[in-house]
Coordinates of C-alpha atoms in Angstrom, one line a residue:
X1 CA -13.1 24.8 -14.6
X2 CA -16.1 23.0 -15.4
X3 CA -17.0 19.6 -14.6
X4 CA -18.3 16.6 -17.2
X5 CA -21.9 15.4 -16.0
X6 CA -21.7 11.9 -14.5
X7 CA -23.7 11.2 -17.4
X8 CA -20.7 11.8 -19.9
X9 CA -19.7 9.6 -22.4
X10 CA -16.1 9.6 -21.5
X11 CA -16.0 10.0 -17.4
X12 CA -13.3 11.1 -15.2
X13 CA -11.5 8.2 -16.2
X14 CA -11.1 9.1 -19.6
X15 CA -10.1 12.0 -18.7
X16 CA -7.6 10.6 -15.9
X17 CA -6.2 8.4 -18.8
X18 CA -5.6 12.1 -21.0
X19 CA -2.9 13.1 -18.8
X20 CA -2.1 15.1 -15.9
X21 CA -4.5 18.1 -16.7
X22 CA -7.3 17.3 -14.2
X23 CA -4.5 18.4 -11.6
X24 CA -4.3 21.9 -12.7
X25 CA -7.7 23.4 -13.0
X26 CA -6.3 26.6 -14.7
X27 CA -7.4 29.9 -13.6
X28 CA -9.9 31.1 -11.9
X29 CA -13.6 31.9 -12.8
X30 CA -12.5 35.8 -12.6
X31 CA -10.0 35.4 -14.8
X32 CA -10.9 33.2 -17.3
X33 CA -11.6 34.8 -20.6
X34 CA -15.2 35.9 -21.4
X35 CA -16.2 33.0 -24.2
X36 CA -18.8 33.6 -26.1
X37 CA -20.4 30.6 -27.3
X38 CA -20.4 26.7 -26.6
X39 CA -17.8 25.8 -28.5
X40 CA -15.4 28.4 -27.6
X41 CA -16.0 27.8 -23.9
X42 CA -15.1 23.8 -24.6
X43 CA -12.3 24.9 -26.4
X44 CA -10.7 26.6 -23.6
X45 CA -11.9 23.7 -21.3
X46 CA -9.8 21.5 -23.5
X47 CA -6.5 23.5 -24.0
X48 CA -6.5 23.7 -20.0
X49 CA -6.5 20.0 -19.4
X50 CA -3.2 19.2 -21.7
X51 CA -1.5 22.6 -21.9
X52 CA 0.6 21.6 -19.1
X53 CA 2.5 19.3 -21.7
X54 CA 4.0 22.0 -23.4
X55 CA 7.7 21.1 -24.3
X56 CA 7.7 17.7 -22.7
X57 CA 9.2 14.6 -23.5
X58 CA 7.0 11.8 -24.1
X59 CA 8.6 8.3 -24.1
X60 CA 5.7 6.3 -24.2
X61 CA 2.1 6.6 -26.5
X62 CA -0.4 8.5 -24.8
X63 CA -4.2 9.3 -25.1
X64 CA -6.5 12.1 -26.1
X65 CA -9.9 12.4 -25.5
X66 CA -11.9 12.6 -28.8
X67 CA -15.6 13.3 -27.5
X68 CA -16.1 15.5 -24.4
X69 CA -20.0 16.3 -23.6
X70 CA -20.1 19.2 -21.0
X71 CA -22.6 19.8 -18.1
X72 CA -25.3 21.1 -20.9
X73 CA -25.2 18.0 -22.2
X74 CA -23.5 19.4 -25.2
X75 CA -21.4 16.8 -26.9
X76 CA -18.1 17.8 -29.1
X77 CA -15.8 15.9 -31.0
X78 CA -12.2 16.7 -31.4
X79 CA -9.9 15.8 -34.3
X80 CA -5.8 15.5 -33.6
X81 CA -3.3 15.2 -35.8
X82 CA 0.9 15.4 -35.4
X83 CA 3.1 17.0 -37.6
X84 CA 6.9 15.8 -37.3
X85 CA 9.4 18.6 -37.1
X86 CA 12.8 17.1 -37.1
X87 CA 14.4 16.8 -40.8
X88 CA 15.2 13.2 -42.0
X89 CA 12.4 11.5 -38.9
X90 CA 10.5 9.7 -40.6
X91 CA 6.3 11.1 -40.6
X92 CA 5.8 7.5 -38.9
X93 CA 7.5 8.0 -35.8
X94 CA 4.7 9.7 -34.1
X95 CA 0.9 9.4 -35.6
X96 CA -2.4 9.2 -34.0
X97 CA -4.7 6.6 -33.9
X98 CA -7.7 4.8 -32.4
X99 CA -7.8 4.9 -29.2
X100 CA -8.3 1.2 -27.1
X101 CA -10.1 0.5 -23.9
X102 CA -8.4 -1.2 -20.6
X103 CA -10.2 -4.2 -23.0
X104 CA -8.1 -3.6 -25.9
X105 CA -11.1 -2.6 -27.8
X106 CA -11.3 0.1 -30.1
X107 CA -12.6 3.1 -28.2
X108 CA -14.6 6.2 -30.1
X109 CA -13.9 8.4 -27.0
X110 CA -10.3 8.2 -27.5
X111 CA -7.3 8.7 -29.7
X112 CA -3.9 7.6 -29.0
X113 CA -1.2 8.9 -29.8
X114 CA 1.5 6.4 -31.2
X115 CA 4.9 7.2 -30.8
X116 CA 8.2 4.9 -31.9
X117 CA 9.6 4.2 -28.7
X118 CA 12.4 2.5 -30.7
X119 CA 13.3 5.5 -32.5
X120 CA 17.2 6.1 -33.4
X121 CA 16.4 9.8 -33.8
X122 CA 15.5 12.5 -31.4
X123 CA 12.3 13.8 -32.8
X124 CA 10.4 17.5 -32.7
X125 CA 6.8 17.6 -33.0
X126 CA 3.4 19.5 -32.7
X127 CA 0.4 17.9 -31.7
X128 CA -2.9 19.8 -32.8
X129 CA -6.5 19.0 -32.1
X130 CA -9.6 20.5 -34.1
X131 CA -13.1 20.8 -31.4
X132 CA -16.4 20.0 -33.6
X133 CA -19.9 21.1 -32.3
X134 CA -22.5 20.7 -35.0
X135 CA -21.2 22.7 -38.1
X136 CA -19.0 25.1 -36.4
X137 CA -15.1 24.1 -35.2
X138 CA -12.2 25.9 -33.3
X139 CA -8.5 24.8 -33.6
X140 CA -7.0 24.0 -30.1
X141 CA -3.4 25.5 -28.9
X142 CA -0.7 23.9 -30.8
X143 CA 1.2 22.0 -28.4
X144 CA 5.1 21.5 -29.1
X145 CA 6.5 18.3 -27.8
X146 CA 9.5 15.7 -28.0
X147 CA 10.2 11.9 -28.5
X148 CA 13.9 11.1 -27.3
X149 CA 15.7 8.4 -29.2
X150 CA 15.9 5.0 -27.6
X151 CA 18.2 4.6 -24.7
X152 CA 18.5 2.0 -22.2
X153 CA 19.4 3.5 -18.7
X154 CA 22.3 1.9 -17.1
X155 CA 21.5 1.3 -13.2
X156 CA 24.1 4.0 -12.3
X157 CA 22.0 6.6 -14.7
X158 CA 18.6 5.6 -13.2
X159 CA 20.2 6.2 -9.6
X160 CA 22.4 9.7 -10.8
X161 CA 18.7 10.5 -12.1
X162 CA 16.7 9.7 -9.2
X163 CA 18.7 11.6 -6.7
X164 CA 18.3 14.9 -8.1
X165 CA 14.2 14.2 -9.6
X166 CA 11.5 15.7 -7.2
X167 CA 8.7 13.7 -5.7
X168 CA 5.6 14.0 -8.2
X169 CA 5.1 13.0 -11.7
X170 CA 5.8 16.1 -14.2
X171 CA 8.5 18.1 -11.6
X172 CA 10.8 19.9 -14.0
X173 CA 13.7 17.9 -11.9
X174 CA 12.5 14.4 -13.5
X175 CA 14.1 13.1 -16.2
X176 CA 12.7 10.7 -19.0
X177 CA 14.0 7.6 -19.3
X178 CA 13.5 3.4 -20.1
X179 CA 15.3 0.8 -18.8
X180 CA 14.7 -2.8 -19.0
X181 CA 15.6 -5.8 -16.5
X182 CA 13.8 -9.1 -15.2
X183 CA 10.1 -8.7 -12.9
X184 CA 10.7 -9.7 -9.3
X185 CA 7.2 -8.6 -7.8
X186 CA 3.9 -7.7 -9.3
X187 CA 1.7 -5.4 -7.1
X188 CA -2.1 -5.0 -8.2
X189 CA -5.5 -4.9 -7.5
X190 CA -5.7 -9.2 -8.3
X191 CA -3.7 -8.7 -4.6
X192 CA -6.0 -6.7 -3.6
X193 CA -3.7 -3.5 -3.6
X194 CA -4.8 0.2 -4.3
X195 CA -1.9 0.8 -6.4
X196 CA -0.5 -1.1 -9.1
X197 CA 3.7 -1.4 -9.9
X198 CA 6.1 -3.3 -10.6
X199 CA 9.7 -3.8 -9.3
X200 CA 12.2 -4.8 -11.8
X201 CA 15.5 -6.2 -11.5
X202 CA 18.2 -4.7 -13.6
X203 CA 20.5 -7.6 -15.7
X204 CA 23.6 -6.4 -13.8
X205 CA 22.1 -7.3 -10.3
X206 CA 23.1 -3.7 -9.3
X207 CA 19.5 -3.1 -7.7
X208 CA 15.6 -3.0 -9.0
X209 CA 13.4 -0.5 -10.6
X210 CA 10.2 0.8 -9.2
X211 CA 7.7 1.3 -11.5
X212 CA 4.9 3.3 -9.5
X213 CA 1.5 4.0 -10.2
X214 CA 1.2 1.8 -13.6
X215 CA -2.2 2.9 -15.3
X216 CA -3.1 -0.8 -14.9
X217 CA -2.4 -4.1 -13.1
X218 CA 0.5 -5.5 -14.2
X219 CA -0.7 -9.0 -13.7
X220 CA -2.5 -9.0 -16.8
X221 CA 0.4 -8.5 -18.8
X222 CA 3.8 -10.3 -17.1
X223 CA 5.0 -12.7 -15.0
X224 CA 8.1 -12.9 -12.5
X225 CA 10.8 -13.5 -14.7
X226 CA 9.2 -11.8 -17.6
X227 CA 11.9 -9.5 -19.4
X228 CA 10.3 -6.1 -20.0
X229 CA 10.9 -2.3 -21.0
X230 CA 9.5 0.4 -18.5
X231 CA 9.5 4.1 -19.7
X232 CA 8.7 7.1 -17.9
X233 CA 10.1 9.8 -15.2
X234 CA 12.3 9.3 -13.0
X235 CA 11.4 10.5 -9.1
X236 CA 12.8 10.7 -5.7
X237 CA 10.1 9.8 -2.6
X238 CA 11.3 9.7 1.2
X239 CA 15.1 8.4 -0.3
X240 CA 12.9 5.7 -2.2
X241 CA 13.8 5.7 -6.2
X242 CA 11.0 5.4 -8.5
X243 CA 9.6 5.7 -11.8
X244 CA 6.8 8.0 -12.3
X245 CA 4.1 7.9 -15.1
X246 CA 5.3 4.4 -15.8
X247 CA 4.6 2.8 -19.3
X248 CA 5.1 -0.8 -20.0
X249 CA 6.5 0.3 -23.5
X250 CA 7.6 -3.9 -24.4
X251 CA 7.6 -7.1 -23.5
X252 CA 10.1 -9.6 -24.6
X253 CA 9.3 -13.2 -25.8
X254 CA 11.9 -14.9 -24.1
X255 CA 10.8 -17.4 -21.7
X256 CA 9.6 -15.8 -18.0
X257 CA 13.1 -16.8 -16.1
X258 CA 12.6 -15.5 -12.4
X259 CA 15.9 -14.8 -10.5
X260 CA 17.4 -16.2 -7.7
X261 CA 17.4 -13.8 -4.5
X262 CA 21.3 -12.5 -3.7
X263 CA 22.6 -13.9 -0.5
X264 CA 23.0 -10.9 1.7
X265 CA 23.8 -12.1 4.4
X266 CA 27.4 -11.1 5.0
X267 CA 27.0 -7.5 4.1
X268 CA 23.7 -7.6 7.1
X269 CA 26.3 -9.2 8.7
X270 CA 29.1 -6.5 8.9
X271 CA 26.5 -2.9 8.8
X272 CA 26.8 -1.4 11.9
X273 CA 23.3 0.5 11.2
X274 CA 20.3 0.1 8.9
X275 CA 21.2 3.4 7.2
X276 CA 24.6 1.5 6.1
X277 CA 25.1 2.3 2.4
X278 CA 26.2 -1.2 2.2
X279 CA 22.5 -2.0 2.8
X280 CA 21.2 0.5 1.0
X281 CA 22.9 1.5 -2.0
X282 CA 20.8 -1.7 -4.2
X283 CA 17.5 -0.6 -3.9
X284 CA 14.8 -2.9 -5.0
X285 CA 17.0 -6.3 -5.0
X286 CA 15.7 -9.5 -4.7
X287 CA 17.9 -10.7 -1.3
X288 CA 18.1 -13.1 1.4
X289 CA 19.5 -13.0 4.5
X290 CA 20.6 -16.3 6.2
X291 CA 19.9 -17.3 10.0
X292 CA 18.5 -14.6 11.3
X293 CA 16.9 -14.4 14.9
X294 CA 12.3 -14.6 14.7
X295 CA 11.7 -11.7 16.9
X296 CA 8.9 -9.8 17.7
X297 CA 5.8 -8.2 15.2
X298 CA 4.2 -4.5 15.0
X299 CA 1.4 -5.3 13.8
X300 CA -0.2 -1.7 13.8
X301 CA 2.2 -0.9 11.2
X302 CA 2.6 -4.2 9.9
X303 CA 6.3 -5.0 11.1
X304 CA 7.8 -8.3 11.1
X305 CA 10.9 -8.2 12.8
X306 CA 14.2 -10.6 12.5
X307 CA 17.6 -10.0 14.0
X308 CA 21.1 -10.9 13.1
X309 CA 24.2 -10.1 14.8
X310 CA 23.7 -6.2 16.4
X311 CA 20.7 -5.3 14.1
X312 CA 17.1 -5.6 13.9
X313 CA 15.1 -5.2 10.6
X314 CA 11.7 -6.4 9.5
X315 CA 9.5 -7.6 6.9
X316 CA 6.6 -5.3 5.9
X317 CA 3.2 -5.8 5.0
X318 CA 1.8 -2.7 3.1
X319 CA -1.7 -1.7 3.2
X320 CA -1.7 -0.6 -0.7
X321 CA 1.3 -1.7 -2.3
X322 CA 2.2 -5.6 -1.4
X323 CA 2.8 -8.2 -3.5
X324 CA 1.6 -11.2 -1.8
X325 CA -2.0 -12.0 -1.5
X326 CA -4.1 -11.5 1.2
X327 CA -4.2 -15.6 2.3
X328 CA -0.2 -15.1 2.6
X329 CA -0.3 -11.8 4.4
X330 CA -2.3 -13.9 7.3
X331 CA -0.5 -17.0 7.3
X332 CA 3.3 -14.7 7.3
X333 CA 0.9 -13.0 10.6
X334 CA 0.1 -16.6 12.4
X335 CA 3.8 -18.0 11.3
X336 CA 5.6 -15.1 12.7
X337 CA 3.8 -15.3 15.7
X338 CA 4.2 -18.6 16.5
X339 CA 8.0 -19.0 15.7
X340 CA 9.1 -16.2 17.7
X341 CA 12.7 -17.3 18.8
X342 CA 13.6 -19.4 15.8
X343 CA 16.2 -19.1 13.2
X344 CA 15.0 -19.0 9.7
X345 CA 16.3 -17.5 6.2
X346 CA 14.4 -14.6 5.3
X347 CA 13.6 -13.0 1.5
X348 CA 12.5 -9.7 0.1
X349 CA 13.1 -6.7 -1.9
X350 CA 14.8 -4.1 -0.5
X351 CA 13.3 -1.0 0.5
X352 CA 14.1 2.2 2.9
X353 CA 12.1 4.1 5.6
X354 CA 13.7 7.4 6.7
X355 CA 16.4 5.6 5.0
X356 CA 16.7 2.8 6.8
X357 CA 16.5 -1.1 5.5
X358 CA 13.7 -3.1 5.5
X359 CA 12.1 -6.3 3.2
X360 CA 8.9 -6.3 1.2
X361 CA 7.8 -9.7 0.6
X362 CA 8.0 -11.3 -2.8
X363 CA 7.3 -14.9 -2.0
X364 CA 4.3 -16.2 -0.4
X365 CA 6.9 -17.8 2.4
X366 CA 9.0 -14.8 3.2
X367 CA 10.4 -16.9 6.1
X368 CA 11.5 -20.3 6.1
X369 CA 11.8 -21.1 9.5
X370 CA 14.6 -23.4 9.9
X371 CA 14.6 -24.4 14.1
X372 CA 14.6 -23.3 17.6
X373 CA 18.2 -22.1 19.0
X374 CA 19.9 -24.6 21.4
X375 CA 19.1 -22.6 24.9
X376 CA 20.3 -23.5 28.2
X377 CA 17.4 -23.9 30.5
X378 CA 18.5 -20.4 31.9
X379 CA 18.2 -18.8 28.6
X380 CA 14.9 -20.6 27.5
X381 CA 12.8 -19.6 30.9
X382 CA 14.6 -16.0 29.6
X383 CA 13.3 -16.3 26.4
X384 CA 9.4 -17.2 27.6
X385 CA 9.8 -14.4 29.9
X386 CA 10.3 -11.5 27.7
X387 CA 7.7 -12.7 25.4
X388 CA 4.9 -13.5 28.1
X389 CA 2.0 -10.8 27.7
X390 CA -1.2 -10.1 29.9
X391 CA -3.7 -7.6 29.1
X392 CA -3.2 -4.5 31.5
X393 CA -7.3 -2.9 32.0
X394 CA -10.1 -4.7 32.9
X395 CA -13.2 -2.6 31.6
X396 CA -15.9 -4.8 31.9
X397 CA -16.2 -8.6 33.3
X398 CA -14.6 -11.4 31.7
X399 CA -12.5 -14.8 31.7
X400 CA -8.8 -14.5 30.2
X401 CA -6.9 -17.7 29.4
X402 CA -3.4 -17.8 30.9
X403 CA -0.1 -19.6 29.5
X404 CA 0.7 -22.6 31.1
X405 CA 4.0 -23.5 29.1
X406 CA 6.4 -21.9 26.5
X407 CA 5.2 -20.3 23.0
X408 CA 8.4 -21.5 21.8
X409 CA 10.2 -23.2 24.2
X410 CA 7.2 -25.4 25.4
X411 CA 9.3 -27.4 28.4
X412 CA 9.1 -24.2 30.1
X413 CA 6.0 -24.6 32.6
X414 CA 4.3 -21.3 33.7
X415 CA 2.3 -21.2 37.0
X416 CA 0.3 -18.3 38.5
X417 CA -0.8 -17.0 41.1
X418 CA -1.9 -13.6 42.8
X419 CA 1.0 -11.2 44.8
X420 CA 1.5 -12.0 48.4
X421 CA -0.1 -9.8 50.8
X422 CA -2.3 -7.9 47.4
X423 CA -5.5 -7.1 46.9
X424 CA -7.8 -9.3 44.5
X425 CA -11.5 -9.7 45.4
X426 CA -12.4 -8.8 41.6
X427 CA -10.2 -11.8 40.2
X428 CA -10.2 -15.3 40.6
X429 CA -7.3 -17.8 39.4
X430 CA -8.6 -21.4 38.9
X431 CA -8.1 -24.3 36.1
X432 CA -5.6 -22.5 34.0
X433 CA -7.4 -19.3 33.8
X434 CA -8.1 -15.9 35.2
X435 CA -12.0 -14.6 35.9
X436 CA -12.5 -10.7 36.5
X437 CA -15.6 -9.2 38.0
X438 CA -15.7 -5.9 38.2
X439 CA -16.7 -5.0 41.7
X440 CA -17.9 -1.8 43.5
X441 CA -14.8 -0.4 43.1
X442 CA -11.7 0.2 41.1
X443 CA -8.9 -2.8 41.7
X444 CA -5.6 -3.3 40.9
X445 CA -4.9 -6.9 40.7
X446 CA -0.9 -8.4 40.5
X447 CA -0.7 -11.6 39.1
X448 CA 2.9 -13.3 39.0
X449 CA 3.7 -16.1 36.3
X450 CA 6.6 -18.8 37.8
X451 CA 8.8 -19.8 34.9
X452 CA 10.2 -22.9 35.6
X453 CA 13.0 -25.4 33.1
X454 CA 14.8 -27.8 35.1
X455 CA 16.3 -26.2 37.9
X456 CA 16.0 -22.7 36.4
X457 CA 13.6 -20.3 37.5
X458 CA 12.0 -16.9 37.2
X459 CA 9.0 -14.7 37.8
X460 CA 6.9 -11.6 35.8
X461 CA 4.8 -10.0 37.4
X462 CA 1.7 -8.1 35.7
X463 CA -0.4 -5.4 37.4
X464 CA -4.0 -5.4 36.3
X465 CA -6.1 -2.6 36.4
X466 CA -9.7 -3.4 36.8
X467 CA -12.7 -1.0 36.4
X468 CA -15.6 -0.8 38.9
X469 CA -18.9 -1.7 37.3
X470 CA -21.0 0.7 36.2
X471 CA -24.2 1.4 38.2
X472 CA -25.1 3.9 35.1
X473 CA -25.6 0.5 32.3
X474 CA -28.1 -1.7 32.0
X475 CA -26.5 -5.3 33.2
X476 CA -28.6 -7.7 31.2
X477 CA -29.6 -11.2 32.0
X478 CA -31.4 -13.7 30.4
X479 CA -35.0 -14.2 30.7
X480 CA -37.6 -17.4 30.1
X481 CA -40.6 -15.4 30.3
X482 CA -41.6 -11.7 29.9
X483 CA -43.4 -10.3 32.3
X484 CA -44.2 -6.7 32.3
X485 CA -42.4 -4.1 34.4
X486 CA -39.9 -6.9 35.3
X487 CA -37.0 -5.8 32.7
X488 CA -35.6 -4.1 30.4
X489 CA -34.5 -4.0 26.9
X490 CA -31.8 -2.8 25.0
X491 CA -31.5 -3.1 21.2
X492 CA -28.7 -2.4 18.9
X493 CA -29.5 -0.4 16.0
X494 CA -30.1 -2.2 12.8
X495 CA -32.0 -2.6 9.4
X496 CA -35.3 -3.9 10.4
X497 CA -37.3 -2.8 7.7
X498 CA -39.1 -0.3 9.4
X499 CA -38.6 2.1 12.1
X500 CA -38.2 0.7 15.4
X501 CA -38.5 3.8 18.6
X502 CA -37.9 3.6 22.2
X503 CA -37.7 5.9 25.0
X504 CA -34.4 6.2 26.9
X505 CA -30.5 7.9 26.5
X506 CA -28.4 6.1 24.7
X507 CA -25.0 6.1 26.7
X508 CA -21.4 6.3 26.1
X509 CA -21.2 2.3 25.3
X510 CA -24.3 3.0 22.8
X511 CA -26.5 1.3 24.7
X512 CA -30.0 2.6 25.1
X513 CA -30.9 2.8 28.7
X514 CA -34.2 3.4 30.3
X515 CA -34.7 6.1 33.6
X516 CA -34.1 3.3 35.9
X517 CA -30.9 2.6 37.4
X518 CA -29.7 -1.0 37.1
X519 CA -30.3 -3.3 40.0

């Protein structure tokens, strides 16, 4: 296949737009057929990029590419046209026509192709193009396509659809479809998200539908509560249902009326696993879940975990596809953290991992966190004690705060000290904190935190690894006066303008060290 000059009118986003014919790049350069001119050889460029459409259904309008300029810098124009096959469909219900930008400006690069999406009728029909290049044109392969007649999926048709679909836009297993319900959550790039989709909740508030991979950020053209029509494909990801090659094909006048999340607490309640169909079975909905337990985070994979009853689940924070902002993907971070321990009511979307439940946030507030359990002093020192955390290896020398009360529970008071009869020349407790210096040698260090509420009672201890220092680094310190032959200098690399050389080794902490060991 040959590839448009980054200089080309249109772009690989023009293209992109065209359909899913950049996927497939057709045969190879052995077997493609010997063209003999220009225009035959864009021709065949063109029929490879859409002749994976053949026979498909098309529920939403769609774009061709009207001007293509190849890697000669030779441009073309192409001419389409539809012919409708069906007897008694009226010409109208498909017909090509400009083509708009993501502006909604008229676009010369592109036609679009219009298609009734409201149609009562099943409708046949060919789509044809004509390539142009100076006086001489070539008719493209006839493709043979369908429109289905308006139907509005029931929740139990998109589900009977989705189990059976494959994973990727244009599987053979996918089946074409619109439904319509209310927005719950917009996910875009105004979010900062890679991916834009929508998830919306059908009228009978059976579940949700996924719309993935819109061509464009919903934001710019509904609310929550916004009543809309999504068509497209249906598909089946890791147990996850979703809509493929999403269109947003209407959107209704009514007033934007978001909807209330669905109190699911009792059925989190009475699951005995996350996998529970009772959990599962209403993908997508808009729920919350009363009193829960604030547990702990994962915050490598972005995990914000609550308990009720016998099971854990969590709130998740997507790298690419969350819808809430940035500003409330911190504060749900710093509010998680610091209310670890409380009870709060917690809202979301559903949504499976190797089929298991788990929330995406909607609001900007996931959690509201209500209060701190009434604990026994027992329970509460407990509590601080499974949560208190100290780092385990020392690499190089520094000064670590330590707890002196409760995260949560702050009555409990938290004293330290080092393990009778242990080793710790390389760490010094004083004033509330810990100082390391890394010695000669390698040390372990075992520090032990006193939990004390009342009359209760308990210790951790933590085992510190600390390194020895290295005799092979540079140990700076700070000078008042240079004086040659008296130190040394180590620079990180940066943009200086011009080049900046030194003689030395740069070690395995990248700093540049000189033939002379340290002192």
């Amino acid at each position: 296949m040959k590839k448009l000059k980054n200089k080309s009118l249109i772009g690989l986003a023009v293209l992109a737009m065209a359909g899913a014919g950049l996927v497939a790049c057709g045969p190879k350069k052995d077997d493609e057929p010997k063209v003999k001119s220009p225009l035959e050889e864009a021709a065949y460029y063109i029929d490879q990029i859409y002749q994976s459409d053949e026979g498909k259904l098309k529920t939403a309008d769609f774009d061709r590419i009207s001007k293509y300029i190849d890697d000669q810098n030779r441009e073309f124009t192409i001419d389409w046209s539809v012919t409708v096959v069906t007897s008694g469909a009226p010409a109208t219900s498909v017909q090509v026509v400009p083509g708009k930008n993501k502006k909604g400006e008229d676009d010369a690069n592109l036609s679009k192709i219009d298609i009734d999406e409201e149609s009562e009728l099943d409708v046949d029909f060919t789509l044809s193009g004509v390539i142009h290049y100076g006086e001489d044109s070539l008719n493209l392969a006839t493709l043979n396509l369908k429109m289905p007649k308006l139907h509005i999926a029931t929740w139990e048709e998109y589900v009977g659809a989705c189990k059976k679909s494959g994973s990727s836009a244009g599987d053979s297993k996918n089946t074409a479809l619109s439904v319509e319900g209310i927005v719950t959550a917009i996910i875009g790039a105004a979010n900062g998200n890679t991916t834009n989709a929508l998830y919306v909740q059908d009228v009978s508030g059976k579940g949700s539908y996924y719309a993935y991979k819109l061509a464009d950020d919903p934001a710019t053209k509904v609310q929550k509560g916004t009543k809309v029509r999504i068509s497209g494909e249906t598909g089946l990801y890791s147990g996850t249902y979703e809509i493929l090659n999403p269109s947003i094909t209407k959107v209704f006048d009514d007033t934007p009326a978001p909807v209330a999340a669905v109190d699911y607490t009792a059925k989190f309640a009475a699951a005995t696993a996350l996998t529970d169909a009772g959990l599962t079975d209403a993908q997508g909905l808009y729920v919350e879940i009363k009193d829960v337990e604030v547990t702990d985070e994962d915050l490598s994979n972005g995990y914000f975990n609550f308990k009720k009853g016998s099971l854990t689940s969590y709130v998740r924070i997507s790298s690419s596809v969350c819808p809430i902002s940035k500003d409330a993907q911190t504060k749900l971070k710093a509010d998680h953290l610091a209310k670890r321990g409380w009870i709060a009511d917690v809202k979301g979307i559903v949504n499976l991992f190797n089929g298991g439940f788990y929330l995406t946030p909607v609001d900007a507030e996931p959690f509201n966190f209500k209060s701190l359990p009434e604990l026994s002093d027992t329970d509460q020192v407990a509590f601080e004690k499974n949560n208190l955390t100290l780092l385990a290896n020392v690499e190089d020398s520094q000064e670590v705060t330590l707890k002196t009360a409760g995260s949560s529970y702050t009555g409990v008071n938290i004293a330290w000290s080092f393990k009778a009869d242990t080793p710790h020349t390389t760490a010094v407790i004083d004033n509330g904190k810990v100082t390391f210096t890394c010695g000669e040698d390698e040390e372990t260090v075992t520090l032990v935190a006193t939990l004390t509420k009342g009359s209760a009672t308990d210790t951790k201890e933590f085992v510190v690894k600390v390194d020895a220092a290295s005799s092979d680094e540079f140990l700076p310190s700070v000078v008042s006066e240079a004086k040659v032959g008296t130190y040394k200098m180590v620079m990180e690399i940066g943009s200086f303008g011009n080049p900046l050389y030194a003689t030395g080794t740069i070690n395995s902490k990248g700093a540049l060290e000189t033939s002379d060991k340290a002192a």
